[in-house]
GROMACS .gro file of C-alpha atoms in nm:
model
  105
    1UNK     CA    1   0.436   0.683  -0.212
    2UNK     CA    2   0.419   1.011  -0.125
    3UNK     CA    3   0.253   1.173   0.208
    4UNK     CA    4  -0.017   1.404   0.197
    5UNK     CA    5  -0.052   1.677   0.498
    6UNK     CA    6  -0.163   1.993   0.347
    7UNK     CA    7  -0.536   2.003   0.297
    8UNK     CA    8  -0.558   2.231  -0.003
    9UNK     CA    9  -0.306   1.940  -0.190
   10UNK     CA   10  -0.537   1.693  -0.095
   11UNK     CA   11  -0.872   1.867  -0.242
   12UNK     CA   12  -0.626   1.896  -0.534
   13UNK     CA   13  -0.588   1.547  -0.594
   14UNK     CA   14  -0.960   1.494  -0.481
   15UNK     CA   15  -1.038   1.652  -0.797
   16UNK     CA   16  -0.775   1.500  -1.058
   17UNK     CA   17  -0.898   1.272  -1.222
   18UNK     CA   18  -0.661   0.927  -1.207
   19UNK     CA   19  -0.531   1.055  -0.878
   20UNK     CA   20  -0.438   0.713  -0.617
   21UNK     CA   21  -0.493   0.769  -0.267
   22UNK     CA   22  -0.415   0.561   0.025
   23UNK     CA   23  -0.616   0.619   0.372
   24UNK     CA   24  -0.498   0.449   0.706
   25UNK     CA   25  -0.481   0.555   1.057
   26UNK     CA   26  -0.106   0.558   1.222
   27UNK     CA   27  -0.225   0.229   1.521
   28UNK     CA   28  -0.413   0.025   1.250
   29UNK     CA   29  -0.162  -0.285   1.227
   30UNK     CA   30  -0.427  -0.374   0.906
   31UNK     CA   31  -0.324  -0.071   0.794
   32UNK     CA   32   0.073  -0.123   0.786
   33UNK     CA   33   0.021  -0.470   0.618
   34UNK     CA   34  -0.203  -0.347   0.335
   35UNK     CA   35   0.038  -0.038   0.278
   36UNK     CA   36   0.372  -0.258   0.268
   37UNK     CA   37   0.121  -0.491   0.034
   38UNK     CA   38   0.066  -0.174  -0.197
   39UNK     CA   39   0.434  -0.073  -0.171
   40UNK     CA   40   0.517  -0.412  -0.329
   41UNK     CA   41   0.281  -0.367  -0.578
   42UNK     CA   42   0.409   0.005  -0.683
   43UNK     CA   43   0.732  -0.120  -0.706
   44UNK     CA   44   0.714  -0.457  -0.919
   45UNK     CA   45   0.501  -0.222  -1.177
   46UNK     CA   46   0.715   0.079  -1.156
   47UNK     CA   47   0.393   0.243  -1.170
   48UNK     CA   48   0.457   0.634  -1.334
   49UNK     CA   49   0.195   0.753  -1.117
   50UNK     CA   50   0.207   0.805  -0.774
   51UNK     CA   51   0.042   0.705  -0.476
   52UNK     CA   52  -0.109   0.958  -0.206
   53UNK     CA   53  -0.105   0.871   0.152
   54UNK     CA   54  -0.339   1.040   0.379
   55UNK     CA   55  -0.325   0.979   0.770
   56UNK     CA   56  -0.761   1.002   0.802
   57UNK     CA   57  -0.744   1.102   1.137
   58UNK     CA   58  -0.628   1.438   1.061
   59UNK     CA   59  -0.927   1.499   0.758
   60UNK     CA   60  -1.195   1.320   0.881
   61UNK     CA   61  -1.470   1.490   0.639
   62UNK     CA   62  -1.300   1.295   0.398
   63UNK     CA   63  -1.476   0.978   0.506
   64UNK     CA   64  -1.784   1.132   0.453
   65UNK     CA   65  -1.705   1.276   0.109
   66UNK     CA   66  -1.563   0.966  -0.035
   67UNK     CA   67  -1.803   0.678   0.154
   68UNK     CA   68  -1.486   0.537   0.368
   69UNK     CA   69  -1.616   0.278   0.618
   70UNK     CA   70  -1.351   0.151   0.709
   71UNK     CA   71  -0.940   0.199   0.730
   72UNK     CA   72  -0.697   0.093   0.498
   73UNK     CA   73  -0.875   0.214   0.215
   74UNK     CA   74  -0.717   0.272  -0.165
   75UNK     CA   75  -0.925   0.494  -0.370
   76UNK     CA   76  -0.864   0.614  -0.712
   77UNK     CA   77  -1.027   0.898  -0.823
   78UNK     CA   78  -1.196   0.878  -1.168
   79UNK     CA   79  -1.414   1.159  -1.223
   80UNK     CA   80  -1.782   1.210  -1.252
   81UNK     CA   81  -1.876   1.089  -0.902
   82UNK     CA   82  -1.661   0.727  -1.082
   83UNK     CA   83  -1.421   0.687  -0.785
   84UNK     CA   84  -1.332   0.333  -0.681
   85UNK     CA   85  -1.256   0.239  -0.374
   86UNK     CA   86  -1.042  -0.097  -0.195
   87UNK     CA   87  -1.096  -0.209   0.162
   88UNK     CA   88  -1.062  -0.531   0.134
   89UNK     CA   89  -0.627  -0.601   0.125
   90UNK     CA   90  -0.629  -0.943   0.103
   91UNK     CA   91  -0.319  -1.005  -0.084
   92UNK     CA   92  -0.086  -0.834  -0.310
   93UNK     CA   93  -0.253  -1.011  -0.623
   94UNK     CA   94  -0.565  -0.858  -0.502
   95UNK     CA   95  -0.415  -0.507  -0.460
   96UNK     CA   96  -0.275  -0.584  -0.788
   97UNK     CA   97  -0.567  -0.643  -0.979
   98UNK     CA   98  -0.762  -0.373  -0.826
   99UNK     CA   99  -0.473  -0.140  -1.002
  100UNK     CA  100  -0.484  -0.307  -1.316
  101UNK     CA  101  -0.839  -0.279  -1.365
  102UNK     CA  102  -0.781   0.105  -1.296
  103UNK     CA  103  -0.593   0.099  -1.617
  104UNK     CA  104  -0.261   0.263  -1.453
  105UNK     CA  105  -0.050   0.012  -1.650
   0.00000   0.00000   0.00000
């Protein structure tokens, strides 16, 4: 996984289509569970693409932009106004599916 700071590399990936982005806030313990359950994830699959973090705190217009409610939140960008969105970590088979169905594997 791979931090994002800079804001003209996030409106990059914004835009790419397939692009994996992980939102959290640095004092949400939900937040640390769901990104150590997405770190398993990554690395069982070996997944070729990579997975954006993004602290939300320090882009907030991106909750508007994207419809984030609510923090941890996995997004994957698919184009068209198709982007799909997780808030709901309940388990790393859950995280896992929500991947899968993305078609990343």
């Amino acid at each position: 996984m791979q931090e994002i700071t800079d804001e003209a590399l996030l409106k990059k990936h914004l835009k790419t289509k397939g692009s994996i982005l992980f939102f959290y806030t640095p004092f949400c313990q939900t937040c640390k569970i769901a990104e150590r359950m997405l770190h398993i994830v990554t690395e069982a699959k070996e997944m070729e693409a990579t997975v954006f973090t993004c602290n939300l705190n320090y882009f907030p217009w991106v909750s508007e932009a994207l419809g984030i409610q609510s923090v941890p939140a996995l997004t994957v960008i698919g184009g068209n106004d198709d982007d799909r969105t997780l808030f709901a970590f309940e388990s790393v088979i859950k995280v896992d599916d929500f991947l899968n169905s993305s078609k990343f594997f």
